[in-house]
Amino acid sequence: MANLTTKIGDLTLKNPVITASGTFGYGEEYLDFLDINQLGGICVKGTTLHRREGNPYPRMAETPSGMLNAVGLQNKGVDYFINTIYPRLTVFETAFIVNVSGSTLEDYIETAEKINSLSFIPAIELNISCPNVKQGGMAFGVDKDMAAEVVKEVRKVYHKTLIVKLSPNVTDIVSIAEAVEHVGADAVSLINTLLGMAIDAETQKPLLSTITGGLSGPCVKPIALRMVWQVAHAVKIPVVGMGGISNARDAIEFFLAGATAIEVGTANFIDPAVSLQVIQGVNDYLQRHHCESINDIIGALKTV
Amino acid sequence: MANLTTKIGDLTLKNPVITASGTFGYGEEYLDFLDINQLGGICVKGTTLHRREGNPYPRMAETPSGMLNAVGLQNKGVDYFINTIYPRLTVFETAFIVNVSGSTLEDYIETAEKINSLSFIPAIELNISCPNVKQGGMAFGVDKDMAAEVVKEVRKVYHKTLIVKLSPNVTDIVSIAEAVEHVGADAVSLINTLLGMAIDAETQKPLLSTITGGLSGPCVKPIALRMVWQVAHAVKIPVVGMGGISNARDAIEFFLAGATAIEVGTANFIDPAVSLQVIQGVNDYLQRHHCESINDIIGALKTV
Amino acid sequence: MKKIIGDLVVSENIPLKNNHFLLKLTQAEPLPHILPGQFVQLKIDDTPSVFLRRTFSINYVDRKKNEIWLLIQVVGDGTRSLSNCKIGDSLNLIYPLGNSFSMPTSSQSRLLLVGGGVGVAPLLFLGAILAEKGFSPSFLLGARNIDGLIELEKFQQFGDVYIATEDGSAGEIGFVTDHSILKNSFDKIYTCGPTPMMQAISQFAENQFIDCEVSLENKMACGIGACLCCVTQTHQGNQCVCTDGPVFNTKELAWQI
Amino acid sequence: MKKIIGDLVVSENIPLKNNHFLLKLTQAEPLPHILPGQFVQLKIDDTPSVFLRRTFSINYVDRKKNEIWLLIQVVGDGTRSLSNCKIGDSLNLIYPLGNSFSMPTSSQSRLLLVGGGVGVAPLLFLGAILAEKGFSPSFLLGARNIDGLIELEKFQQFGDVYIATEDGSAGEIGFVTDHSILKNSFDKIYTCGPTPMMQAISQFAENQFIDCEVSLENKMACGIGACLCCVTQTHQGNQCVCTDGPVFNTKELAWQI
Ligand SMILES: Cc1cc2nc3c(=O)[nH]c(=O)nc-3n(C[C@H](O)[C@H](O)[C@H](O)COP(=O)(O)OP(=O)(O)OC[C@H]3O[C@@H](n4cnc5c(N)ncnc54)[C@H](O)[C@@H]3O)c2cc1C
Ligand SMILES: Cc1cc2nc3c(=O)[nH]c(=O)nc-3n(C[C@H](O)[C@H](O)[C@H](O)COP(=O)(O)OP(=O)(O)OC[C@H]3O[C@@H](n4cnc5c(N)ncnc54)[C@H](O)[C@@H]3O)c2cc1C
Ligand SMILES: Cc1cc2nc3c(=O)[nH]c(=O)nc-3n(C[C@H](O)[C@H](O)[C@H](O)COP(=O)(O)O)c2cc1C
Ligand SMILES: Cc1cc2nc3c(=O)[nH]c(=O)nc-3n(C[C@H](O)[C@H](O)[C@H](O)COP(=O)(O)O)c2cc1C
Ligand code: FES
Ligand code: FES
């Protein structure tokens, strides 16, 4: 077994494979399919200060090698999470990372503050990049000053590992990564979904109730990989890479591009146990390439 | 037969299907496979003031439902085009649109001015969005002031239909479309390729000599469709839509989203005669839906 | 109820009329316990345009043969590819998913199962289970025309079958809601089919104060309650059709037309 | 030379050793004229990870049977899928593409065809044509070991075959460039195989002032000169391997190592 442990801020993960927010529920939904304790971490659903109903149905459309979603942060609010879900999670032996979303600066601060008090939650992933709600933080994520402001304020109240999740719907993701690094983010994670759209030619209607939605899956992998590579070269904090990862080879590509850990999202829908296969495959790859540790391949892309 | 004619500025196309720049050579490469006179138009290869060798091999990588290219505007320069290629094209009965690229403002102006004198070329597509060369115009395409400036200057010397090709690698494509409309573009075309990257996990090297390249094919269709829809709602000039169109149904989706014409790119590589199938399929669709003209479906998306 | 990811083998693939086919899948080991109304998420590997799994109701379970039946209508690339499956092909399924139709209470004996189009699929297994438990369900099956009536002889094994076709080519002419059998009294109605049909039936049931369960077919990504894509509006807010459903009592639903 | 898009039918699919297979494709109508060194662009429809066409040299043309042979090594998803083709399956090809090996001049009679790995593919058809034209070509075929030597008996029909394996399990031990046959005099060398092999051979040819043609295998998107993806550096600048090649005289190439 190669050494798969990896560090993001103060958080040490037993392996660098995390399931992505919004694609793995609270982990419990997957108990029949895999031992979630073997995962490096689980990013739970986007959590907001208040309960949200999300967007109307239809919320999903299939696209070439991917899908669009317009869930719109449906969740029962942070208090429900704390009182009802959190206690159930504490029996597991993996890192639960709460994905925090909001419409206003105050939402983010208040939600983060509440999560700060949960001893079993070592990190939050601050989602400043959800394209699916009018005020889903995407406005924060596409403007470097607003991104910096929300991170700065959350940093004041949140004292554990703070991962900031970046939007790919921008001209210059590097400048946003640098801005949030500058005000105290412990890590950045990327990419969130790309804003897309699908139409039913026969009915002449959009396939999503919200017209546009977030694109994910293998189709976005080349864009995600490029952004991870650009950001990893620009910032000193760890980069958590994601976007279309469906197998160990995909994950390796993100490590080579500079990711310290990776997240598996949409692929969970097709194969619920895929994350364990990724962990196993990464280990096999390291052994085959005579690497002792995952660190040997992080950022190891040979570009001459 | 439904009425398929469509207008872009002063240019009337016999049908709204154009082959995309860089994917159809000068049309001549495809003569064995289809009667190019049946096409609405042909956007020829990216043409620059001076000869360009393009990027080193490898220039291509396959990705899920798409491909990356890093051709880098290889071409023999505008004078070679005018003297050697142009005379051969004048025997055909389709609209040849020259895709003009450049590194500097002066390049663009001088190239456009030369093309302006060619009576058989009714339009140029000003490529301010090539991601594959260090100064490939992408810098122009991602900044609305620079985009406006190059279009304003080219407008002074180019008196036929001026289509401006936009980059999707931006936070706000609408503002760039509006900026170029404001300074006299007759139409915008979108999208050019998305900046992406691919890695060979085994050799640990990038798959392109330039590390990053331009993503095209069905994988980008949801993003392209969203951008066409956004831009078509914001500008009054026609929008030429492209990105992943592989069949008539895809084309219809772009028309519904607001495109006045569409371009077929990467799909030509897989099926050289696909554009004629698109034309036929669009006609069939219009008849099946009892539409007399392509105009009946342009922008006809039902969003309630 | 434990969900399983597993490979099953095609034991039969029977072409039926009107672009339908019946796929029988089997394995050597006994199947897990499966309830009527549950569904599977099936992986299709050989079709570039198919990315997500495809959802199908369980049409019937042959416990002796360890066989799951899927009644499928060809509507797109995924179902077309499945229709070409050969005996011996292996298919990956996640199953059994979703809740199930609830069994009648002791006071409910006059049962009507109303199906339209390929929506008849889960009603066969439901009818079989009801018959097994000693009920005599009636089936009211609707289609555009006679060609759209699938598996009729199979339904006849488990109860009386009434038919409505829009063109009158079989049974009574009109929609299922026009059928004269509805003049009889029923204690419980189960329905699955096109949304307008289910809405009309549930409206009828509500008017007549008849207990009514519908099986919904929302578009799914995960099928296991993780993605929140498949929601329907209920009086408790948005609920997932894949885990809170696919079967809902019409009293719970806030029907969006 | 007119290029064609057409469907051909699999007439044979013969598994060979070392993950190779020989695919024979046929049609009722006569094939167009095909030259040695030309290639096809083959469409693979049933594999989601395969997007572009796949490029294969024409291994042999059986004019009597209207048959094109492709000698293929399984290296990834596309070739794996092809290896499972059944007789009667239809495959879409664009062909014949590229230039061709040039025929020897009147002063060239001592011909050596040097192939390595699956790069031997186009040399069989070249050998056949040369033999037909009255030449007696010699073949020098290299592989890592005996298992890598494919179609040996077919080559023997058209000329003498010399062998080099890296482990000595067949023929002489070492690389093809180490083989003793190279001590003989040749007027022209044709080569196709791994790039380092072709570079070594062309270096050898240059040193001995022997005319030498190589067939390159750059990655292609279109295969017809439209995308400019497949370039190689020549003394005239970047040229397309798909139209200016795949065969180049080594004098034209600016070999990039
Ligand atoms: C709980 C449930 C049970 C179902 N049971 C059956 C069944 O027993 N037999 C049967 O034939 N069909 C059933 N369906 C519908 C079946 O899932 C779709 O017909 C199938 O996914 C279409 O796949 P395709 O690739 O052939 O078509 P596509 O090309 O994907 O789509 C063709 C059409 O089917 C619709 N569709 C696509 N995906 C879905 C989806 N996930 N859910 C609903 N509609 C979709 C599209 O909107 C489109 O109109 C069920 C759906 C659900 C949600
Ligand atoms: C002119 C030419 C002639 C060829 N002739 C033959 C032949 O006769 N027999 C044969 O077995 N192979 C031949 N090849 C190579 C063949 O095209 C690739 O092996 C095939 O495309 C791999 O497809 P895949 O989906 O199985 O593998 P992939 O999963 O796509 O790739 C597996 C490996 O093959 C390489 N590869 C992928 N696509 C290409 C491509 N277009 N060109 C070159 N390498 C590629 C990849 O870099 C990777 O290392 C030829 C290539 C060219 C350009
Ligand atoms: C159905 C769905 C719901 C999602 N919900 C969230 C969310 O609540 N918060 C968030 O930050 N990202 C959310 N995402 C984005 C994913 O976490 C991930 O960033 C994205 O899907 C790219 O990775 P993938 O291609 O592996 O799926 C969601 C994605 C999907 C498909
Ligand atoms: C190989 C290749 C070369 C291209 N060259 C050019 C070019 O020279 N100028 C340009 O404006 N766009 C160029 N493009 C972009 C296409 O014209 C088109 O905008 C893009 O590929 C999206 O459409 P598609 O998905 O249908 O291919 C090129 C694309 C490809 C794949
Ligand atoms: S399909 Fe994912 S929650 Fe129902
Ligand atoms: S492969 Fe397109 S030019 Fe050669």
Tab-separated table of N, CA, C and O in Angstrom, chain B residues 222-289:
chain	number	residue	atom	x	y	z
B	222	PRO	N	-23.824	22.227	-24.465
B	222	PRO	CA	-24.678	22.908	-23.482
B	222	PRO	C	-24.178	24.326	-23.149
B	222	PRO	O	-24.986	25.234	-22.936
B	223	ILE	N	-22.872	24.497	-23.131
B	223	ILE	CA	-22.307	25.813	-22.818
B	223	ILE	C	-22.552	26.761	-23.989
B	223	ILE	O	-22.962	27.917	-23.809
B	224	ALA	N	-22.329	26.264	-25.197
B	224	ALA	CA	-22.535	27.074	-26.396
B	224	ALA	C	-23.987	27.522	-26.511
B	224	ALA	O	-24.278	28.692	-26.782
B	225	LEU	N	-24.885	26.603	-26.267
B	225	LEU	CA	-26.314	26.885	-26.397
B	225	LEU	C	-26.728	27.952	-25.374
B	225	LEU	O	-27.481	28.879	-25.686
B	226	ARG	N	-26.214	27.827	-24.179
B	226	ARG	CA	-26.515	28.824	-23.141
B	226	ARG	C	-26.016	30.193	-23.566
B	226	ARG	O	-26.707	31.203	-23.428
B	227	MET	N	-24.795	30.257	-24.116
B	227	MET	CA	-24.229	31.552	-24.493
B	227	MET	C	-24.985	32.158	-25.673
B	227	MET	O	-25.233	33.360	-25.702
B	228	VAL	N	-25.343	31.326	-26.639
B	228	VAL	CA	-26.114	31.817	-27.786
B	228	VAL	C	-27.447	32.393	-27.301
B	228	VAL	O	-27.878	33.462	-27.725
B	229	TRP	N	-28.070	31.693	-26.395
B	229	TRP	CA	-29.351	32.148	-25.858
B	229	TRP	C	-29.196	33.484	-25.121
B	229	TRP	O	-29.970	34.421	-25.327
B	230	GLN	N	-28.157	33.571	-24.289
B	230	GLN	CA	-27.929	34.828	-23.555
B	230	GLN	C	-27.655	35.986	-24.512
B	230	GLN	O	-28.208	37.072	-24.372
B	231	VAL	N	-26.782	35.738	-25.487
B	231	VAL	CA	-26.377	36.818	-26.393
B	231	VAL	C	-27.545	37.209	-27.305
B	231	VAL	O	-27.791	38.395	-27.530
B	232	ALA	N	-28.287	36.208	-27.799
B	232	ALA	CA	-29.391	36.514	-28.707
B	232	ALA	C	-30.444	37.381	-28.022
B	232	ALA	O	-31.126	38.171	-28.674
B	233	HIS	N	-30.573	37.243	-26.711
B	233	HIS	CA	-31.530	38.081	-25.993
B	233	HIS	C	-31.024	39.483	-25.771
B	233	HIS	O	-31.799	40.390	-25.486
B	234	ALA	N	-29.707	39.653	-25.875
B	234	ALA	CA	-29.138	40.956	-25.507
B	234	ALA	C	-28.861	41.846	-26.709
B	234	ALA	O	-28.921	43.068	-26.600
B	235	VAL	N	-28.541	41.249	-27.864
B	235	VAL	CA	-28.158	42.079	-29.006
B	235	VAL	C	-29.250	42.063	-30.082
B	235	VAL	O	-30.093	41.170	-30.100
B	236	LYS	N	-29.199	43.047	-30.950
B	236	LYS	CA	-30.183	43.100	-32.042
B	236	LYS	C	-29.625	42.508	-33.322
B	236	LYS	O	-30.369	42.130	-34.215
B	237	ILE	N	-28.302	42.469	-33.464
B	237	ILE	CA	-27.684	41.892	-34.661
B	237	ILE	C	-27.827	40.365	-34.634
B	237	ILE	O	-28.031	39.777	-33.571
B	238	PRO	N	-27.723	39.742	-35.798
B	238	PRO	CA	-27.849	38.286	-35.837
B	238	PRO	C	-26.728	37.572	-35.069
B	238	PRO	O	-25.612	38.082	-34.964
B	239	VAL	N	-27.072	36.419	-34.574
B	239	VAL	CA	-26.118	35.572	-33.863
B	239	VAL	C	-25.910	34.300	-34.682
B	239	VAL	O	-26.877	33.648	-35.077
B	240	VAL	N	-24.667	33.975	-34.951
B	240	VAL	CA	-24.341	32.719	-35.618
B	240	VAL	C	-23.889	31.751	-34.522
B	240	VAL	O	-22.913	32.005	-33.820
B	241	GLY	N	-24.632	30.664	-34.379
B	241	GLY	CA	-24.386	29.759	-33.253
B	241	GLY	C	-23.570	28.553	-33.655
B	241	GLY	O	-23.754	28.002	-34.742
B	242	MET	N	-22.691	28.128	-32.769
B	242	MET	CA	-21.953	26.880	-33.020
B	242	MET	C	-21.394	26.347	-31.705
B	242	MET	O	-21.330	27.040	-30.699
B	243	GLY	N	-20.937	25.113	-31.769
B	243	GLY	CA	-20.384	24.434	-30.603
B	243	GLY	C	-21.038	23.081	-30.474
B	243	GLY	O	-22.123	22.968	-29.900
B	244	GLY	N	-20.406	22.073	-31.053
B	244	GLY	CA	-20.893	20.715	-30.864
B	244	GLY	C	-22.036	20.291	-31.752
B	244	GLY	O	-22.582	19.207	-31.567
B	245	ILE	N	-22.409	21.095	-32.723
B	245	ILE	CA	-23.535	20.705	-33.577
B	245	ILE	C	-23.140	19.511	-34.443
B	245	ILE	O	-22.173	19.574	-35.196
B	246	SER	N	-23.867	18.416	-34.311
B	246	SER	CA	-23.539	17.176	-35.016
B	246	SER	C	-24.687	16.627	-35.840
B	246	SER	O	-24.515	15.660	-36.568
B	247	ASN	N	-25.854	17.210	-35.705
B	247	ASN	CA	-27.006	16.732	-36.468
B	247	ASN	C	-28.063	17.830	-36.508
B	247	ASN	O	-27.903	18.884	-35.884
B	248	ALA	N	-29.138	17.574	-37.239
B	248	ALA	CA	-30.166	18.596	-37.416
B	248	ALA	C	-30.814	18.976	-36.088
B	248	ALA	O	-31.120	20.140	-35.849
B	249	ARG	N	-30.993	18.005	-35.218
B	249	ARG	CA	-31.639	18.315	-33.940
B	249	ARG	C	-30.819	19.316	-33.133
B	249	ARG	O	-31.348	20.261	-32.542
B	250	ASP	N	-29.496	19.114	-33.128
B	250	ASP	CA	-28.633	20.088	-32.460
B	250	ASP	C	-28.809	21.471	-33.078
B	250	ASP	O	-28.898	22.484	-32.368
B	251	ALA	N	-28.827	21.516	-34.408
B	251	ALA	CA	-28.965	22.797	-35.099
B	251	ALA	C	-30.277	23.481	-34.714
B	251	ALA	O	-30.298	24.680	-34.410
B	252	ILE	N	-31.355	22.716	-34.687
B	252	ILE	CA	-32.666	23.260	-34.312
B	252	ILE	C	-32.602	23.897	-32.925
B	252	ILE	O	-33.154	24.975	-32.691
B	253	GLU	N	-31.908	23.227	-32.013
B	253	GLU	CA	-31.796	23.779	-30.658
B	253	GLU	C	-31.153	25.173	-30.694
B	253	GLU	O	-31.583	26.078	-29.977
B	254	PHE	N	-30.131	25.330	-31.533
B	254	PHE	CA	-29.485	26.646	-31.630
B	254	PHE	C	-30.421	27.678	-32.269
B	254	PHE	O	-30.437	28.838	-31.847
B	255	PHE	N	-31.177	27.264	-33.270
B	255	PHE	CA	-32.136	28.209	-33.858
B	255	PHE	C	-33.163	28.629	-32.807
B	255	PHE	O	-33.452	29.807	-32.641
B	256	LEU	N	-33.700	27.667	-32.086
B	256	LEU	CA	-34.690	27.989	-31.051
B	256	LEU	C	-34.097	28.947	-30.021
B	256	LEU	O	-34.762	29.851	-29.530
B	257	ALA	N	-32.823	28.758	-29.717
B	257	ALA	CA	-32.159	29.629	-28.732
B	257	ALA	C	-31.897	31.021	-29.295
B	257	ALA	O	-31.536	31.926	-28.541
B	258	GLY	N	-32.055	31.184	-30.608
B	258	GLY	CA	-31.920	32.528	-31.160
B	258	GLY	C	-30.892	32.701	-32.259
B	258	GLY	O	-30.657	33.822	-32.714
B	259	ALA	N	-30.272	31.606	-32.714
B	259	ALA	CA	-29.269	31.735	-33.774
B	259	ALA	C	-29.946	31.937	-35.127
B	259	ALA	O	-30.916	31.251	-35.449
B	260	THR	N	-29.392	32.864	-35.912
B	260	THR	CA	-29.895	33.140	-37.261
B	260	THR	C	-29.261	32.190	-38.271
B	260	THR	O	-29.815	31.913	-39.324
B	261	ALA	N	-28.079	31.715	-37.957
B	261	ALA	CA	-27.404	30.698	-38.761
B	261	ALA	C	-26.568	29.887	-37.787
B	261	ALA	O	-26.380	30.283	-36.635
B	262	ILE	N	-26.086	28.738	-38.266
B	262	ILE	CA	-25.242	27.919	-37.386
B	262	ILE	C	-24.007	27.467	-38.159
B	262	ILE	O	-23.996	27.481	-39.391
B	263	GLU	N	-22.994	27.081	-37.413
B	263	GLU	CA	-21.802	26.517	-38.029
B	263	GLU	C	-21.574	25.100	-37.496
B	263	GLU	O	-21.807	24.822	-36.328
B	264	VAL	N	-21.110	24.260	-38.396
B	264	VAL	CA	-20.792	22.881	-38.036
B	264	VAL	C	-19.281	22.729	-38.069
B	264	VAL	O	-18.656	23.031	-39.095
B	265	GLY	N	-18.697	22.305	-36.963
B	265	GLY	CA	-17.239	22.231	-36.878
B	265	GLY	C	-16.711	20.812	-36.780
B	265	GLY	O	-16.661	20.070	-37.767
B	266	THR	N	-16.356	20.436	-35.567
B	266	THR	CA	-15.718	19.151	-35.312
B	266	THR	C	-16.452	17.968	-35.946
B	266	THR	O	-15.818	16.988	-36.341
B	267	ALA	N	-17.769	18.063	-36.044
B	267	ALA	CA	-18.556	16.951	-36.600
B	267	ALA	C	-18.124	16.606	-38.025
B	267	ALA	O	-18.273	15.461	-38.454
B	268	ASN	N	-17.563	17.590	-38.757
B	268	ASN	CA	-17.075	17.308	-40.112
B	268	ASN	C	-15.995	16.232	-40.124
B	268	ASN	O	-15.807	15.537	-41.117
B	269	PHE	N	-15.243	16.140	-39.038
B	269	PHE	CA	-14.142	15.172	-38.994
B	269	PHE	C	-14.680	13.747	-38.917
B	269	PHE	O	-14.042	12.804	-39.361
B	270	ILE	N	-15.831	13.612	-38.302
B	270	ILE	CA	-16.374	12.279	-38.108
B	270	ILE	C	-17.232	11.887	-39.296
B	270	ILE	O	-17.204	10.755	-39.748
B	271	ASP	N	-17.973	12.849	-39.804
B	271	ASP	CA	-18.770	12.589	-41.005
B	271	ASP	C	-18.651	13.776	-41.946
B	271	ASP	O	-19.334	14.788	-41.777
B	272	PRO	N	-17.792	13.662	-42.951
B	272	PRO	CA	-17.514	14.813	-43.827
B	272	PRO	C	-18.760	15.402	-44.490
B	272	PRO	O	-18.762	16.577	-44.841
B	273	ALA	N	-19.805	14.613	-44.654
B	273	ALA	CA	-21.001	15.113	-45.338
B	273	ALA	C	-22.088	15.537	-44.359
B	273	ALA	O	-23.228	15.790	-44.752
B	274	VAL	N	-21.747	15.665	-43.090
B	274	VAL	CA	-22.768	15.916	-42.068
B	274	VAL	C	-23.544	17.207	-42.305
B	274	VAL	O	-24.738	17.283	-42.009
B	275	SER	N	-22.898	18.224	-42.877
B	275	SER	CA	-23.590	19.509	-43.038
B	275	SER	C	-24.794	19.400	-43.958
B	275	SER	O	-25.825	20.034	-43.727
B	276	LEU	N	-24.662	18.582	-45.003
B	276	LEU	CA	-25.813	18.410	-45.894
B	276	LEU	C	-26.945	17.684	-45.184
B	276	LEU	O	-28.124	17.975	-45.386
B	277	GLN	N	-26.574	16.739	-44.316
B	277	GLN	CA	-27.612	16.055	-43.533
B	277	GLN	C	-28.306	17.030	-42.590
B	277	GLN	O	-29.508	16.930	-42.333
B	278	VAL	N	-27.528	17.983	-42.072
B	278	VAL	CA	-28.123	18.990	-41.182
B	278	VAL	C	-29.123	19.833	-41.972
B	278	VAL	O	-30.257	20.056	-41.525
B	279	ILE	N	-28.727	20.270	-43.161
B	279	ILE	CA	-29.633	21.084	-43.990
B	279	ILE	C	-30.915	20.310	-44.275
B	279	ILE	O	-32.029	20.803	-44.076
B	280	GLN	N	-30.748	19.077	-44.703
B	280	GLN	CA	-31.904	18.235	-45.012
B	280	GLN	C	-32.789	18.045	-43.784
B	280	GLN	O	-34.012	18.178	-43.860
B	281	GLY	N	-32.151	17.779	-42.663
B	281	GLY	CA	-32.896	17.522	-41.433
B	281	GLY	C	-33.627	18.760	-40.933
B	281	GLY	O	-34.734	18.667	-40.392
B	282	VAL	N	-33.026	19.928	-41.110
B	282	VAL	CA	-33.689	21.168	-40.700
B	282	VAL	C	-34.923	21.382	-41.564
B	282	VAL	O	-36.005	21.722	-41.070
B	283	ASN	N	-34.758	21.150	-42.854
B	283	ASN	CA	-35.897	21.276	-43.763
B	283	ASN	C	-37.025	20.308	-43.363
B	283	ASN	O	-38.189	20.695	-43.273
B	284	ASP	N	-36.676	19.071	-43.094
B	284	ASP	CA	-37.680	18.083	-42.685
B	284	ASP	C	-38.396	18.531	-41.416
B	284	ASP	O	-39.613	18.401	-41.286
B	285	TYR	N	-37.612	19.027	-40.479
B	285	TYR	CA	-38.187	19.481	-39.206
B	285	TYR	C	-39.201	20.599	-39.449
B	285	TYR	O	-40.302	20.594	-38.899
B	286	LEU	N	-38.808	21.554	-40.279
B	286	LEU	CA	-39.700	22.685	-40.540
B	286	LEU	C	-41.002	22.201	-41.172
B	286	LEU	O	-42.084	22.631	-40.786
B	287	GLN	N	-40.880	21.274	-42.111
B	287	GLN	CA	-42.094	20.766	-42.748
B	287	GLN	C	-42.960	20.010	-41.752
B	287	GLN	O	-44.170	20.206	-41.690
B	288	ARG	N	-42.302	19.189	-40.937
B	288	ARG	CA	-43.057	18.408	-39.947
B	288	ARG	C	-43.787	19.319	-38.953
B	288	ARG	O	-44.855	19.009	-38.463
B	289	HIS	N	-43.130	20.456	-38.653
B	289	HIS	CA	-43.745	21.389	-37.702
B	289	HIS	C	-44.554	22.478	-38.415
B	289	HIS	O	-44.893	23.486	-37.792
